[in-house]
Tab-separated table of C-alpha atoms and ligand atoms in Angstrom:
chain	number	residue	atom	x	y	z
A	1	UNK	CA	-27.334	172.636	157.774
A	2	UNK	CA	-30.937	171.366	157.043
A	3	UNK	CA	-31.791	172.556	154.074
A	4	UNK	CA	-35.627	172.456	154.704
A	5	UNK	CA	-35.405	175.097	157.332
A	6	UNK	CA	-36.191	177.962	157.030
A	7	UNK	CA	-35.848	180.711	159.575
A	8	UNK	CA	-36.476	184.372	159.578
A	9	UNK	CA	-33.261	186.221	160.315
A	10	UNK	CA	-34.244	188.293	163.010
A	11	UNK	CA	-34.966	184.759	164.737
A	12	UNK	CA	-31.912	183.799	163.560
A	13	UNK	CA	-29.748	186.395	164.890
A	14	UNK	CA	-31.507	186.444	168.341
A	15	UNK	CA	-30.635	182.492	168.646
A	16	UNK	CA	-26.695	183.216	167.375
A	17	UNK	CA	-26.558	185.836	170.374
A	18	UNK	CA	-28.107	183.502	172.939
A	19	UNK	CA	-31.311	185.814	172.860
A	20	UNK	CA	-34.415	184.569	174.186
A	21	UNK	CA	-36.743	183.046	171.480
A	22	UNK	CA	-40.294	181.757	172.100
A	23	UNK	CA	-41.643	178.861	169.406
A	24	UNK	CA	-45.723	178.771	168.784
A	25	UNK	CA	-47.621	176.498	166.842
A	26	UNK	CA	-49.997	177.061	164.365
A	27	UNK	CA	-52.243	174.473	164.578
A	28	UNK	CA	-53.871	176.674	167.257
A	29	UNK	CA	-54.557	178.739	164.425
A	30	UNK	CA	-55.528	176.699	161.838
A	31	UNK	CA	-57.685	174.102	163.584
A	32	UNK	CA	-58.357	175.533	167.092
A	33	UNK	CA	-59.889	179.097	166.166
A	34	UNK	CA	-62.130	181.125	163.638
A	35	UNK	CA	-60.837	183.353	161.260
A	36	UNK	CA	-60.658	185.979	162.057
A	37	UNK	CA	-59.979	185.454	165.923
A	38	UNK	CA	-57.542	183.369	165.269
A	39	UNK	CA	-55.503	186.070	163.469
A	40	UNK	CA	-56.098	188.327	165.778
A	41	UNK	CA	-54.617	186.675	168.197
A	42	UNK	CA	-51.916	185.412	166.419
A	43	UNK	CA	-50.274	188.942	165.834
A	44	UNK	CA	-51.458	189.881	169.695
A	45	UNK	CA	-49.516	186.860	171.252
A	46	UNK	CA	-46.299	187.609	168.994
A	47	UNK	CA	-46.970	190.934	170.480
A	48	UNK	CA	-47.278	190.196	173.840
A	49	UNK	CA	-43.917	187.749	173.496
A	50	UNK	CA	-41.850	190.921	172.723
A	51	UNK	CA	-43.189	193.073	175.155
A	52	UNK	CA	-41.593	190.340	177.582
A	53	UNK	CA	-38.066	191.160	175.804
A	54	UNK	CA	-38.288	187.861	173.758
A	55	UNK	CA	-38.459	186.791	169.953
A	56	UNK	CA	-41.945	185.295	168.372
A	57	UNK	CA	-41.388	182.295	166.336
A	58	UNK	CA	-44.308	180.983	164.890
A	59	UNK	CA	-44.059	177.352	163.087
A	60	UNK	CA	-45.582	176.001	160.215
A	61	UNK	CA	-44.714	174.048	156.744
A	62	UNK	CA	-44.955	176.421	153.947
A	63	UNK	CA	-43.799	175.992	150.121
A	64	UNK	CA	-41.758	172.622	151.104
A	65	UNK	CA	-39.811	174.822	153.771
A	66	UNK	CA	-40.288	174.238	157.820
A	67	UNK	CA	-40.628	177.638	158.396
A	68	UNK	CA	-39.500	179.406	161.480
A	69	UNK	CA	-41.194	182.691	162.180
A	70	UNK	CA	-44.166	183.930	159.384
A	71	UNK	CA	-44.742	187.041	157.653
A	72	UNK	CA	-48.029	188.787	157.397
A	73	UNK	CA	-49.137	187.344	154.517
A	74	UNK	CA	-47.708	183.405	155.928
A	75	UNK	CA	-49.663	183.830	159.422
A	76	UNK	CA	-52.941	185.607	157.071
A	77	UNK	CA	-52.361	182.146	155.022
A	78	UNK	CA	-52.189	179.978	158.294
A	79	UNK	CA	-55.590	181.520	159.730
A	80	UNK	CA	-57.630	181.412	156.664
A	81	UNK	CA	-56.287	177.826	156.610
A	82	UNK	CA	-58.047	176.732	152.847
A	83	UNK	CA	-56.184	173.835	152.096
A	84	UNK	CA	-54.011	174.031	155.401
A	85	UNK	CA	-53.772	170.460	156.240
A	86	UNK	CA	-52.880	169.664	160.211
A	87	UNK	CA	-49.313	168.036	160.436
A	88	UNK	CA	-48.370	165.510	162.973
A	89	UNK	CA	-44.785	164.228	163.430
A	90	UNK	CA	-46.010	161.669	159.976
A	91	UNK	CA	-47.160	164.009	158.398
A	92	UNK	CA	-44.019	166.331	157.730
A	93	UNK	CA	-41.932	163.838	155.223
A	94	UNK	CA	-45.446	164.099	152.451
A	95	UNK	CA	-45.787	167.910	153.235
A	96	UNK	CA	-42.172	168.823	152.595
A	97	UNK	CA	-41.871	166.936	149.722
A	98	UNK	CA	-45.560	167.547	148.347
A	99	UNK	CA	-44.852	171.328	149.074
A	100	UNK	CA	-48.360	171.509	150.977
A	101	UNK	CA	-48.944	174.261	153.662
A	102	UNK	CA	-49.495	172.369	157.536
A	103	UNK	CA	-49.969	173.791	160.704
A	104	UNK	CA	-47.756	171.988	163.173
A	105	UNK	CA	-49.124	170.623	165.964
A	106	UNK	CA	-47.376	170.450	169.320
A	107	UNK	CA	-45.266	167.597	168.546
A	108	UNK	CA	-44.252	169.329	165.118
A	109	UNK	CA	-43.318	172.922	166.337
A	110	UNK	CA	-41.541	171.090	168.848
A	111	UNK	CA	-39.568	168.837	166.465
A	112	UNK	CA	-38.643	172.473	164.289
A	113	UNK	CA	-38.196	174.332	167.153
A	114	UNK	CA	-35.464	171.575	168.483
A	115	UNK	CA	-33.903	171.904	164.896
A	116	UNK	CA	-33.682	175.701	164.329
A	117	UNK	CA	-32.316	175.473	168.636
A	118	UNK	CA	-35.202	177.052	170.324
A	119	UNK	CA	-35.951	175.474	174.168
A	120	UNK	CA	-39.112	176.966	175.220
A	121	UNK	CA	-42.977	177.131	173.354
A	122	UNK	CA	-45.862	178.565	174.033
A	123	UNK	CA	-49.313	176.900	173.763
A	124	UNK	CA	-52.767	176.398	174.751
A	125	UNK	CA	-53.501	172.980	175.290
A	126	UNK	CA	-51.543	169.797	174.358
A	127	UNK	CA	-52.899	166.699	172.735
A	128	UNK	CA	-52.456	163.469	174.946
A	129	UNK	CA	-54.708	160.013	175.678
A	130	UNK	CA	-58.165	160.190	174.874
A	131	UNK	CA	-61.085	159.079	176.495
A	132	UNK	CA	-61.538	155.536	175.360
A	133	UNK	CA	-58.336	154.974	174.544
A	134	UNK	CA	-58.370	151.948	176.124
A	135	UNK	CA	-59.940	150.314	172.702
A	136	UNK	CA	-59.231	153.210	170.574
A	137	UNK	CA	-55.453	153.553	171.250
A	138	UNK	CA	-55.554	157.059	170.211
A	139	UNK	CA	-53.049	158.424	171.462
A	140	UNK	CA	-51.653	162.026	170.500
A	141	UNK	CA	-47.956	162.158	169.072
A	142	UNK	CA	-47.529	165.046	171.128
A	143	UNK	CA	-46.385	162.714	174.393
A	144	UNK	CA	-43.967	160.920	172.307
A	145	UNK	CA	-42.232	164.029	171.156
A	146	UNK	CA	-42.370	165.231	174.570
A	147	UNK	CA	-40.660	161.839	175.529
A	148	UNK	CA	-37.665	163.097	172.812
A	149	UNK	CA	-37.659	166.504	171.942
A	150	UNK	CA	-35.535	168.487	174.283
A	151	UNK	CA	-38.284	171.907	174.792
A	152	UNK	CA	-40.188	172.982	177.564
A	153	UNK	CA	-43.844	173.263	176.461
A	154	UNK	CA	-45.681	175.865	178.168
A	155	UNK	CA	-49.268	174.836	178.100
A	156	UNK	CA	-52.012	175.386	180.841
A	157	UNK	CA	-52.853	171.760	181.182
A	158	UNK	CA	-54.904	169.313	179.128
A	159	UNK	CA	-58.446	169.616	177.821
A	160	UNK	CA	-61.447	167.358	179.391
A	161	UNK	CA	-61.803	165.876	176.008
A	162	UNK	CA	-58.845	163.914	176.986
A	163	UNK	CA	-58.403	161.039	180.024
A	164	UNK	CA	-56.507	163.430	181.987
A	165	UNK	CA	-55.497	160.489	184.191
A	166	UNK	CA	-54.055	158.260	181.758
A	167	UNK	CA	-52.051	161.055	180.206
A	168	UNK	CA	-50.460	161.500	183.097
A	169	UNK	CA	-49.798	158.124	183.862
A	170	UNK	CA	-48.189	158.182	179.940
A	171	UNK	CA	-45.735	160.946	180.236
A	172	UNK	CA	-44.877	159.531	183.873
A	173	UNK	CA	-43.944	156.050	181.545
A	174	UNK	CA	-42.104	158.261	179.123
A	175	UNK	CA	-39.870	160.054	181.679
A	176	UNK	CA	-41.659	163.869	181.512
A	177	UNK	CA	-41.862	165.944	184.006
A	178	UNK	CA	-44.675	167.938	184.637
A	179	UNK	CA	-43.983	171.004	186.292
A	180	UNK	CA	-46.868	173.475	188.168
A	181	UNK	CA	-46.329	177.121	187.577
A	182	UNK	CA	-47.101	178.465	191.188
A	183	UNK	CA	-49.536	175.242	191.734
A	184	UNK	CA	-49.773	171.543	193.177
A	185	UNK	CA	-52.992	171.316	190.898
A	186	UNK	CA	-52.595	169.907	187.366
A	187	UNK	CA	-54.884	172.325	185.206
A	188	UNK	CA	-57.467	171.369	182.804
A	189	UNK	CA	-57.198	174.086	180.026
A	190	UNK	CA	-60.793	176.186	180.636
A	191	UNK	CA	-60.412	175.538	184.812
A	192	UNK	CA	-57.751	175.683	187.054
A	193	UNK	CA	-57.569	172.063	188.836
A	194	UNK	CA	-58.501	168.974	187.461
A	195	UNK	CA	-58.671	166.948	190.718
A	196	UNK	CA	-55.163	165.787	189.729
A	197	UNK	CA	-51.834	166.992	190.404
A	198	UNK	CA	-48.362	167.705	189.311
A	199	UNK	CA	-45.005	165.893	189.871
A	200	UNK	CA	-43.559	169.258	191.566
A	201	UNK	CA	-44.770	172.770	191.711
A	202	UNK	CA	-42.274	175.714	190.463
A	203	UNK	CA	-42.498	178.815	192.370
A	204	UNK	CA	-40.985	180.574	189.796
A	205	UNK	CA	-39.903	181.217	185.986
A	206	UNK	CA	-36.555	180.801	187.115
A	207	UNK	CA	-36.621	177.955	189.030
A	208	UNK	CA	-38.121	176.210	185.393
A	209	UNK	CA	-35.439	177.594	183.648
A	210	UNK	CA	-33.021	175.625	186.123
A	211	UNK	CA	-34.893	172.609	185.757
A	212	UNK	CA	-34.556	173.048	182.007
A	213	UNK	CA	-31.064	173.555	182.121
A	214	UNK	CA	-30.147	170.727	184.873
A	215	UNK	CA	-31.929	168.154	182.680
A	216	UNK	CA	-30.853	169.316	179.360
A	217	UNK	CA	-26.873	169.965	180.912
A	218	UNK	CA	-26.299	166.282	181.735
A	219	UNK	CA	-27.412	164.917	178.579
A	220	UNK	CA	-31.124	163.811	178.775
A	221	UNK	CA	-33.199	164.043	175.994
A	222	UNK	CA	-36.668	165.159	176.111
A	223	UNK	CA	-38.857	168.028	176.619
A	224	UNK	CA	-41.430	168.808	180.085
A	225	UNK	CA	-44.277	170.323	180.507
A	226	UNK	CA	-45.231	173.596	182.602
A	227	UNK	CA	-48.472	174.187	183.516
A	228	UNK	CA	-49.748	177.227	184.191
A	229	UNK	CA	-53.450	177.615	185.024
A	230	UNK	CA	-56.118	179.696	183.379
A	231	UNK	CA	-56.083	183.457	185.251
A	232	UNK	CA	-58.596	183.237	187.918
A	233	UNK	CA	-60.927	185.910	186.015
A	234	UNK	CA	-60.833	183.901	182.941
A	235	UNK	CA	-61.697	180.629	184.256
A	236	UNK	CA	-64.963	178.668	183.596
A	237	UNK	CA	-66.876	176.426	185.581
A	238	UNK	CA	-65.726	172.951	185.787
A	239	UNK	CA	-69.530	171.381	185.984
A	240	UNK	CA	-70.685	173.528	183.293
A	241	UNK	CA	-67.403	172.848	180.951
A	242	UNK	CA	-67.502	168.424	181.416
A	243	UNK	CA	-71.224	169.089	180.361
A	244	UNK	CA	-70.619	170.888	177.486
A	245	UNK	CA	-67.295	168.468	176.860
A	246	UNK	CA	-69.658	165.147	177.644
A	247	UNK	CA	-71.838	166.276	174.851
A	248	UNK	CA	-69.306	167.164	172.099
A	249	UNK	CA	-67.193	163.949	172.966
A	250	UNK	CA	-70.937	161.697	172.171
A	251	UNK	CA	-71.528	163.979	169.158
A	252	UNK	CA	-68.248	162.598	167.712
A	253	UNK	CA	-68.685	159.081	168.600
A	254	UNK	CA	-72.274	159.414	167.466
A	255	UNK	CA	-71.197	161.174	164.278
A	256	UNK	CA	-68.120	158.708	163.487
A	257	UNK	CA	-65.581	161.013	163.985
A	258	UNK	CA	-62.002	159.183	164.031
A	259	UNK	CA	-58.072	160.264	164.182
A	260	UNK	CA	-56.707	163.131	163.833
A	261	UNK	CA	-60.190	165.191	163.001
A	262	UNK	CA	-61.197	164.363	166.647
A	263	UNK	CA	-59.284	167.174	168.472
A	264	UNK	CA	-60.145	170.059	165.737
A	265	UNK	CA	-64.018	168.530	165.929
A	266	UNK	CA	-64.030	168.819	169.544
A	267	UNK	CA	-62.188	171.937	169.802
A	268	UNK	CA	-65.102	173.627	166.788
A	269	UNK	CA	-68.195	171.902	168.506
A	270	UNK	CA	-67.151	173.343	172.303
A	271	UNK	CA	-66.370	176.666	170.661
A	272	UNK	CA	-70.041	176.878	169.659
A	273	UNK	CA	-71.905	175.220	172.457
A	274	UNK	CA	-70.497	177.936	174.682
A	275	UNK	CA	-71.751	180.181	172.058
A	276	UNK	CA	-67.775	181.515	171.607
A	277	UNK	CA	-67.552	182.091	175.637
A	278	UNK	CA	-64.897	179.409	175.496
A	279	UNK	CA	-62.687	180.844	172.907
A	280	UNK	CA	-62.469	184.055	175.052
A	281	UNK	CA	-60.936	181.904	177.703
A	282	UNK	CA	-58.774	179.883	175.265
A	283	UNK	CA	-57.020	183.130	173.540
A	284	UNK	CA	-56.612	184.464	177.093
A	285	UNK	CA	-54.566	181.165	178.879
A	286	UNK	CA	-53.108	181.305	175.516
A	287	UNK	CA	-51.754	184.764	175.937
A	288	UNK	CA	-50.702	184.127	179.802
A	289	UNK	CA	-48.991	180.810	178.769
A	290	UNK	CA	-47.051	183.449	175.741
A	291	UNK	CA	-46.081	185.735	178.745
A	292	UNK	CA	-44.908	182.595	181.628
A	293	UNK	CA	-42.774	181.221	178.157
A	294	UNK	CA	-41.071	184.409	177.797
A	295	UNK	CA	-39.865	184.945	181.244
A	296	UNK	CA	-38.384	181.281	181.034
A	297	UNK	CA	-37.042	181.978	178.139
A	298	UNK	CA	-35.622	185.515	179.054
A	299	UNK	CA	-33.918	183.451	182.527
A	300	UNK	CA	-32.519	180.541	180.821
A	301	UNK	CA	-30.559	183.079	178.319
A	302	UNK	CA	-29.355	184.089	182.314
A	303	UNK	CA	-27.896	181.054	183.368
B	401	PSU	N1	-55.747	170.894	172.281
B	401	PSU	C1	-56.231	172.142	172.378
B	401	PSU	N2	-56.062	173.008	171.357
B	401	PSU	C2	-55.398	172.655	170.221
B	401	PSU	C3	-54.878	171.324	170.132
B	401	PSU	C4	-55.071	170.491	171.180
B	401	PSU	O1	-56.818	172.479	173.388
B	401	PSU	O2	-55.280	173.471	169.291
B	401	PSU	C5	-54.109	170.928	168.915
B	401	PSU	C6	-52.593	171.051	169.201
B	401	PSU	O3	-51.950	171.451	168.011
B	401	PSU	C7	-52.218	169.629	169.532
B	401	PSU	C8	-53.097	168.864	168.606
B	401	PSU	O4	-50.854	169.342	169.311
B	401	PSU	O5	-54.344	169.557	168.627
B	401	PSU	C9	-53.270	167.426	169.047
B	401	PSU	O6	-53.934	166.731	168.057
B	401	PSU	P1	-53.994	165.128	168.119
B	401	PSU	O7	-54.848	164.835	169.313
B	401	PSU	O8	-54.662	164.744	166.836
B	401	PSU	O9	-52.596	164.657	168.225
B	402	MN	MN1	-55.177	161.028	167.680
């Protein structure tokens, strides 16, 4: 037993009975929204995950404990986010042991998720190779964990902010698949194609759940990634979005903006150069990618 867990016991009991469980992060919350949108949404998403006949299991490190599933007053905590730091896969050793609250990013809430035995998580957008990597070598954890960390991320592609290219040609190196829900078009978070595309298209949440189970069955470690475009009627226009995206990623070169307060500076800056248009469209891919995880999660508990 790992006695840093820490996981609520109606999560608990749904995992002993082979119930379906969805994981979220809550860097989303912390460092991707406003209070109080984010908290909003963070009840609304939980919400919308049982309404699919699955469990909620929001992640985060709270009084030295890698919590599993939040109370009111936790997820209140997480979306207020004073003193909230953001936690990497580094990070978690100084948090646990410094008893500081962190919102997990991907890699994180897929590392606790893997621990308390949950296989499928909800997100927005993952982190992945920036633009300018090529001198910068930043590089989000989140692919690495992907690499190792046997769950299927549910996330509705990558942001612009990122060299959508090269993180594809990364998790190809690393052995991910990357999985189109109902598309041949890799998504880019606010649109619906990116001019790239996936390794295979899934025509189904079943047929994921499969795939999950065939690669996880013979012994492979590692997670994969399904993604599952923004709803049409949500979508925004790709010209307008790379404009806006262009002029937040020179505002943080300009501004000397480096590591890991990059994505949360982008993420702020695009938020209010749409004047909040794009945080409508986040919370809703957000809430689409809560539903496609629960139906995978509901069909692998099938098989
Ligand atoms: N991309 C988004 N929204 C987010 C993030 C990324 O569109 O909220 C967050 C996720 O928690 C992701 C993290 O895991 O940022 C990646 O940060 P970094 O690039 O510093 O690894
Ligand atoms: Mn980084």
């Amino acid at each position: 037993m790992n006695p840093y867990l820490s996981v609520l016991p109606e999560i608990q009991s749904a995992l002993d009975a082979g119930k379906p469980v969805v994981a979220l992060e809550s860097t989303i919350l912390s460092h991707g929204m406003p209070y109080p949108q984010n908290l909003e949404f963070g009840r609304k998403v939980e919400q919308l995950i049982r309404e699919e006949g699955a469990v909620p299991a929001t992640i985060a490190i709270l009084d030295g404990k890698l919590k599993v599933g939040l109370n009111e007053e936790e997820l209140e905590r997480m979306c207020r986010a004073e003193g909230v730091g953001k936690v990497s896969r580094r990070d978690v050793p100084v948090y646990l042991a410094a008893k500081k609250p962190g919102a997990t990013t991907v890699a994180t809430t897929m590392l606790i998720a893997e621990m308390a035995g949950i296989r499928v998580f909800a997100t927005g957008g993952i982190g992945g190779v920036h633009r300018g990597a090529e001198t910068t070598m930043d590089i989000s954890a989140d692919l690495q964990e992907l690499a190792h960390t046997s769950v299927a991320v549910v996330s509705a592609g990558v942001k612009s902010i990122l060299d959508i290219g090269l993180t594809l040609e990364y998790l190809e190196t690393m052995g991910v698949p990357v999985l189109g829900m109902r598309t041949n078009d890799f998504p880019a978070f606010y649109c619906r194609k990116s001019g790239f595309s996936v390794d295979y298209a899934l025509n189904s949440e079943e047929e994921a759940a499969r795939v999950m189970k065939a690669k996880w069955d013979c012994g492979m470690k590692g997670g994969m990634i399904i993604a599952n475009p923004i709803p049409e009627e949500y979508a925004m226009d790709s010209d307008y979005m790379n404009g806006i995206i262009e002029q937040a990623v020179r505002e943080s070169v300009e501004q000397g903006i480096k590591g890991k307060k990059i994505t949360p500076f982008l993420l702020a800056r695009i938020v209010e150069l749409t004047g909040g248009e794009s945080l409508a469209s986040n919370i809703q891919l957000a809430f689409h990618n809560a539903r496609c995880a629960s139906r995978i999660a509901v069909a692998y508990s099938k098989l």
